[in-house]
XYZ file of C-alpha atoms in Angstrom:
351
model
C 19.355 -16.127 3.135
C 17.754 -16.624 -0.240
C 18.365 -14.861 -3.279
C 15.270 -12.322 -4.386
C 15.225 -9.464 -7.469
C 14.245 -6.312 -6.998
C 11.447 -5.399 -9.171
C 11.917 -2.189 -10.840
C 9.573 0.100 -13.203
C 10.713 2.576 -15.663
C 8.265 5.294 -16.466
C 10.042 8.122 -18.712
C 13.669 7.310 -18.366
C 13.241 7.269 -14.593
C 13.882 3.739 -12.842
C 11.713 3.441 -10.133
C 13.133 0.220 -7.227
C 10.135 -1.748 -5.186
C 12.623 -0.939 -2.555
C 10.780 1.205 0.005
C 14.213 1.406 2.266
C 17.973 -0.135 1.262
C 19.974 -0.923 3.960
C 23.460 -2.404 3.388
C 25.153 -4.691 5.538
C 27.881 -7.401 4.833
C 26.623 -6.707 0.783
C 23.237 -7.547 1.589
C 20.185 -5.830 0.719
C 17.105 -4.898 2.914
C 13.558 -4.483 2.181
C 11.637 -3.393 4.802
C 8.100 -1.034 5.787
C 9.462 2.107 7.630
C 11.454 2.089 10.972
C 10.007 1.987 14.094
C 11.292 5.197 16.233
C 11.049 5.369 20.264
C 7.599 4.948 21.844
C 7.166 9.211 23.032
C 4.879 11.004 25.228
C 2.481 12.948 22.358
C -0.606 15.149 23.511
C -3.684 13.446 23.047
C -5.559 15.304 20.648
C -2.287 16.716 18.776
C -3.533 15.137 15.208
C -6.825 15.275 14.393
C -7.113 18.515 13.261
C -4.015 19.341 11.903
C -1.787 18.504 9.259
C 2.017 18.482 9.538
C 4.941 18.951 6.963
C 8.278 18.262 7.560
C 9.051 21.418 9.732
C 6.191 20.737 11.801
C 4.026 23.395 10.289
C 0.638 22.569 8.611
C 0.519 21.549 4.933
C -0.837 23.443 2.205
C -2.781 22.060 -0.800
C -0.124 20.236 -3.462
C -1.183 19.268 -6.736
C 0.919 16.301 -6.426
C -0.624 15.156 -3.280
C -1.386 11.208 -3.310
C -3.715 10.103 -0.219
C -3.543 6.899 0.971
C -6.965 5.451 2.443
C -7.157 2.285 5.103
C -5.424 0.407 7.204
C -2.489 1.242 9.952
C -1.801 -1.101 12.034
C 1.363 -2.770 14.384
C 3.611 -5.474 12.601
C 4.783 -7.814 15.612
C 7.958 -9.401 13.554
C 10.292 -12.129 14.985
C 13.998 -11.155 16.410
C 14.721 -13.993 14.508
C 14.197 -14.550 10.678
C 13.030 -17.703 8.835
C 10.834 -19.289 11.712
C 7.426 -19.982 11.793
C 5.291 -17.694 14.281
C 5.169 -20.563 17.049
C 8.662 -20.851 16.770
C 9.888 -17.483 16.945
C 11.229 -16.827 20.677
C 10.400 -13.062 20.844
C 8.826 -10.416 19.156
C 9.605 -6.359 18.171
C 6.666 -3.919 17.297
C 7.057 -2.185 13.537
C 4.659 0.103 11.893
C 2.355 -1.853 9.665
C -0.698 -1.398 7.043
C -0.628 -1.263 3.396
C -1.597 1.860 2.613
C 0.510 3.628 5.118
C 3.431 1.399 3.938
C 2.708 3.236 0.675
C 2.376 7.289 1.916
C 5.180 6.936 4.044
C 7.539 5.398 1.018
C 5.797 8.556 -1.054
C 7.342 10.955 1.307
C 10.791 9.427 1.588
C 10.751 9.474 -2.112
C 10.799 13.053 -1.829
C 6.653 13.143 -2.999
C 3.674 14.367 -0.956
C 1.433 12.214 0.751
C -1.305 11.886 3.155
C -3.075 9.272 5.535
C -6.813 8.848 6.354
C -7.326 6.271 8.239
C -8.464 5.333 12.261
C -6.506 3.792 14.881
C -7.507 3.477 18.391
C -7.607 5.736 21.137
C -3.949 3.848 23.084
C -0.224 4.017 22.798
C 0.001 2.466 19.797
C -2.251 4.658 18.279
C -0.357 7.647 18.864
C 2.714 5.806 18.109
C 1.949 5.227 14.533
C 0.369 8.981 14.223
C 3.670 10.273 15.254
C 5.436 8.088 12.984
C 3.527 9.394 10.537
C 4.488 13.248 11.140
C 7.855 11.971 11.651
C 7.980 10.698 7.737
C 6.486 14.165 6.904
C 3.391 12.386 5.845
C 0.273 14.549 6.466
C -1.918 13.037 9.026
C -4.665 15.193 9.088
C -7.079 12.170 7.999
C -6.528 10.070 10.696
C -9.112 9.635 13.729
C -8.777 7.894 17.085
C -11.617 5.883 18.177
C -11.736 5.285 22.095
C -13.533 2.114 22.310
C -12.037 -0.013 20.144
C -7.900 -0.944 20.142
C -5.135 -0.468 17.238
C -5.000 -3.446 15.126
C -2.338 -5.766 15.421
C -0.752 -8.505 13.023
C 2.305 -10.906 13.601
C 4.014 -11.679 10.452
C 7.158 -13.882 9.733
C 8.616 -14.963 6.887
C 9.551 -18.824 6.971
C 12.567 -20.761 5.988
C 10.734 -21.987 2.782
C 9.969 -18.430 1.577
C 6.707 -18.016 2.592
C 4.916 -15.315 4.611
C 2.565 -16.523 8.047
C 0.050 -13.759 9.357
C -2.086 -13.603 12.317
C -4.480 -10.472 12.843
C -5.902 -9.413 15.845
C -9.364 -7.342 14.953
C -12.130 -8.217 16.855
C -12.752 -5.375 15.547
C -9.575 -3.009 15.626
C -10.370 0.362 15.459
C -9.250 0.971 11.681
C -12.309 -1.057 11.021
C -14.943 0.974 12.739
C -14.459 4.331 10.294
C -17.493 5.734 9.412
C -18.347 8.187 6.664
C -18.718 10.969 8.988
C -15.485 10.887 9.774
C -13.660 11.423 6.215
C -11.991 14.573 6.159
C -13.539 14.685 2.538
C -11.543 18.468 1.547
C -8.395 16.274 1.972
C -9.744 13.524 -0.307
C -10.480 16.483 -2.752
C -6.706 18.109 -3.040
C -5.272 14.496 -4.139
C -4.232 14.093 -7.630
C -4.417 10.388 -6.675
C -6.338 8.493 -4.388
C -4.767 5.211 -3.032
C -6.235 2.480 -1.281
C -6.273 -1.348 -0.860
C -9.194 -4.394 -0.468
C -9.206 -4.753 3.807
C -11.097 -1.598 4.375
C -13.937 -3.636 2.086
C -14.627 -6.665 4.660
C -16.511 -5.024 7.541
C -19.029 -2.275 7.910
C -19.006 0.817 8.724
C -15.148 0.892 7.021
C -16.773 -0.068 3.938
C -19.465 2.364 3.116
C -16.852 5.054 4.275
C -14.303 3.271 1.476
C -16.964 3.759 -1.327
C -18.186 7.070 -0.504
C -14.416 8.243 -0.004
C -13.652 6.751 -3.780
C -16.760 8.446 -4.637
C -15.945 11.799 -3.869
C -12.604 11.376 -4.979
C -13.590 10.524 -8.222
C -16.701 13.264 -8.778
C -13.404 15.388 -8.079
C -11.304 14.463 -11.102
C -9.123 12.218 -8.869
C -6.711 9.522 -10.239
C -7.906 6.177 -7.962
C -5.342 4.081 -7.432
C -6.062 0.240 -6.367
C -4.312 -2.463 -4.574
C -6.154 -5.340 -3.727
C -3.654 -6.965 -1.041
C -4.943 -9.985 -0.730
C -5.387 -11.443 2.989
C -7.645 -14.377 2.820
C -7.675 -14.922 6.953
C -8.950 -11.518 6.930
C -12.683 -12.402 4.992
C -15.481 -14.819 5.692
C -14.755 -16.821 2.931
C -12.262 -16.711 -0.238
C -15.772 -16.286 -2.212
C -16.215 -13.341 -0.169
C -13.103 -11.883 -0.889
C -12.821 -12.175 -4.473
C -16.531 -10.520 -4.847
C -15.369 -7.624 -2.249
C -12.051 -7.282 -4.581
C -13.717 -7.025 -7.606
C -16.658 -4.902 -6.627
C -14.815 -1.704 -6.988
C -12.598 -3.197 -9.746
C -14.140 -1.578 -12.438
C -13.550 2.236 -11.073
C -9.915 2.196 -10.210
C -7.654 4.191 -12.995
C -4.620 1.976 -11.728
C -4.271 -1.330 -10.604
C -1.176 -2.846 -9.372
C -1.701 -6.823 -8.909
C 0.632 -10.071 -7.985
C -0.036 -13.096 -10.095
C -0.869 -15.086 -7.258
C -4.045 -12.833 -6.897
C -5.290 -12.514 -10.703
C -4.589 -16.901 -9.909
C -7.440 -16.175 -7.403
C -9.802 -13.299 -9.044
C -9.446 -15.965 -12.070
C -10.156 -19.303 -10.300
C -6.769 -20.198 -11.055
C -6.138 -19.806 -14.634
C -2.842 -18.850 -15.973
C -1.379 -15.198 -14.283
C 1.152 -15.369 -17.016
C -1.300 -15.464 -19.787
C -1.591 -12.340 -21.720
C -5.447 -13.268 -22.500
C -6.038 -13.786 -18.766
C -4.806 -10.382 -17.945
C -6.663 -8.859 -20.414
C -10.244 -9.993 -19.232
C -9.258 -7.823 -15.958
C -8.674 -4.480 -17.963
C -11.827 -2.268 -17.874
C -12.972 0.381 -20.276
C -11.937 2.826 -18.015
C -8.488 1.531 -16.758
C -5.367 3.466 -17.431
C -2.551 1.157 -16.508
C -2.557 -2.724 -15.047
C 0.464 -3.509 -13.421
C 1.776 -7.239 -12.283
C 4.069 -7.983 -9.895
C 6.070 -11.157 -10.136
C 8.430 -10.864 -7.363
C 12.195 -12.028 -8.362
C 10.771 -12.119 -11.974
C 10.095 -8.246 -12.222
C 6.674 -6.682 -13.748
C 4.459 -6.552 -16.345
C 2.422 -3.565 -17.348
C -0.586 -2.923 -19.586
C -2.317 0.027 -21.254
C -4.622 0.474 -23.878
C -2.094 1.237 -26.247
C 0.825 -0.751 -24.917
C 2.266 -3.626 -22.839
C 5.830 -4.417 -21.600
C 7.481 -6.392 -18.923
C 10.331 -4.897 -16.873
C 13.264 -8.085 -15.677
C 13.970 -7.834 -11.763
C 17.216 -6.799 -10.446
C 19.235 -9.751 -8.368
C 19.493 -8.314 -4.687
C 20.229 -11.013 -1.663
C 16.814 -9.774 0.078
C 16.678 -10.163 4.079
C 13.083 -9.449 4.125
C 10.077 -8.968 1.337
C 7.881 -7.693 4.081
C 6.843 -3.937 2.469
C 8.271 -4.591 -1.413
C 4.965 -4.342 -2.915
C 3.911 -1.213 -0.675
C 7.244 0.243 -1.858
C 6.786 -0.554 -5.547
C 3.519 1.029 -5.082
C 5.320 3.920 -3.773
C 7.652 4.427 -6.630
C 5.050 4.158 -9.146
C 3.208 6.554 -7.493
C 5.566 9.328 -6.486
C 6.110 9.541 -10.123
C 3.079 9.663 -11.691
C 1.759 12.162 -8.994
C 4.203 14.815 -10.710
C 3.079 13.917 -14.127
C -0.020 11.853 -15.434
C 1.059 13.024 -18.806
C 3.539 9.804 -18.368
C 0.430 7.469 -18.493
C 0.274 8.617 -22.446
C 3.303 8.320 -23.146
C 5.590 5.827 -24.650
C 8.741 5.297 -22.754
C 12.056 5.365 -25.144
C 14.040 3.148 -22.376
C 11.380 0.248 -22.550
C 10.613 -2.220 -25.937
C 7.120 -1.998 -26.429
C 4.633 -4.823 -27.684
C 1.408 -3.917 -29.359
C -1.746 -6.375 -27.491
């Protein structure tokens, strides 16, 4: 079981962990995307016109409200870690997707959250909407489409460390959103307006990604950005990086790896300070970089910093960057004011 840090971000005083859930066994630590309850019977039509808080009653609007745009899928994950995905002798189903990674760690954090997004019109579909409710995230966004299935994705991580993906979308549901469907009053409460890079690759998902930014932004929305690079996912790694970058410059926070400003860079240096800085727009408010058992970086106008990792003996990375994302988040949604503001706990370095 290797040895991985936690990364950690302190915003304020507060010390947010990239751990979306701990879970402590034999001393160990575990990093993991949300649980995956019993499969239940759930009326058909029970959430597309509502929204749900914790008690089962609909939401009201919250200033503090961060909605999470794109993917939700199922994560098929070996029974057994640390083999490759032809290797692995069986399978169990978790709740996947970036984005909903990030609304559902949100809502455990104690923030509020919400998920627009479409799955199909099957079990699984229903499954992850009642997950969803279950985590007291508001799935009022989310719309079932009856011709098309729920995406799926096996993912493993290998005995040398690194993660293996296959996606089945041929197309998956979550890819057929169209701009009709936005619940756009949602989109409107946020204070911040999360979303990712896969809802970019295939019409009509795209257009309803750019005109969901759009309104979120003609609103006075915070836009929130994680590319989450999945090459398999795009025609072509050409493809991708123009996708990635063509909504680059309107995102007021970007949280990157350093593998993926390697790759938006054609590989130059991630750890160069002068590389970083030809991806901060005008208009950005904070760049953060995720180095995995190194910690993070993170850039303003005024400031920069890095942040160590903490040692943790890590069972599985799957959902640490959707759970930094989370922690980041939950904070600034209570307080923008923070994104001014130098923090006393963290040495400072002028660009």
């Amino acid at each position: 079981m290797a040895a991985l840090h936690s990364t950690a971000f302190c915003l304020g005083g507060v010390a947010l962990s990239s751990r979306q859930e701990l879970c402590f066994r034999r001393g160990n630590v575990k990093a993991s995307t949300f649980s995956c309850p019993p499969l239940v019977s759930i009326p058909r039509l029970s959430f597309q016109s509502k929204a749900f808080g914790g008690d089962g009653s609909p939401e009201t609007k919250d200033s503090s409200l961060v909605v999470c745009f794109g993917e939700m899928l199922i994560d098929f994950v070996p029974t057994i870690s640390g083999l490759s995905l032809s290797d692995a002798p069986a399978f169990k189903k978790a709740p996947g997707g970036a984005p909903a990674n990030v609304a559902v760690g949100i809502a455990r954090l104690g923030g509020s959250s919400a998920f627009i997004g479409k799955v199909g019109e099957d079990e699984f579909g229903y499954m992850l909407a009642e997950i969803l409710k279950e985590n007291n995230v508001n799935n009022e966004g989310m719309r079932f489409d009856p011709g098309a299935r729920t995406a799926l994705a096996f993912v493993t991580l290998r005995s040398d460390g690194e993660r293996e993906f296959m996606f089945y979308r041929n197309p998956s549901a979550d890819m057929l959103l169209q701009e009709a469907e936005l619940d756009l009053d949602l989109i409107r409460k946020a204070k911040i307006f999360h979303y990712g890079s896969i809802s970019l690759i295939t019409e009509p998902c795209k257009s309803a990604h750019i005109a969901a930014a759009k309104v979120a932004k003609d609103a006075g929305v915070f836009l929130s950005y994680d590319p989450n690079l999945r090459l398999p996912l795009w025609p072509s790694a050409e493809s991708a990086r123009e996708g990635i970058l063509s909504i680059w410059d309107t995102a007021d926070i970007i949280k990157i790896s350093e593998e993926e400003i390697s790759f938006l860079t054609k590989g130059e240096d991630p750890y160069d300070d002068a590389v970083v800085q030809k991806l901060f727009h005008p208009n950005l408010k904070l760049l953060l970089v995720t180095e995995g058992p190194e910690g993070c970086r993170y850039y303003t106008k005024e400031f920069s910093g890095r942040v160590k990792g903490l040692k943790v003996d890590a069972v599985d990375t799957t959902g640490a960057g959707d759970a930094f994302v989370a922690g980041i988040l939950s904070q600034l949604a209570k307080d923008l004011s923070l994104l001014q503001v130098m923090p006393l706990t963290i040495r400072l370095k002028k660009w």
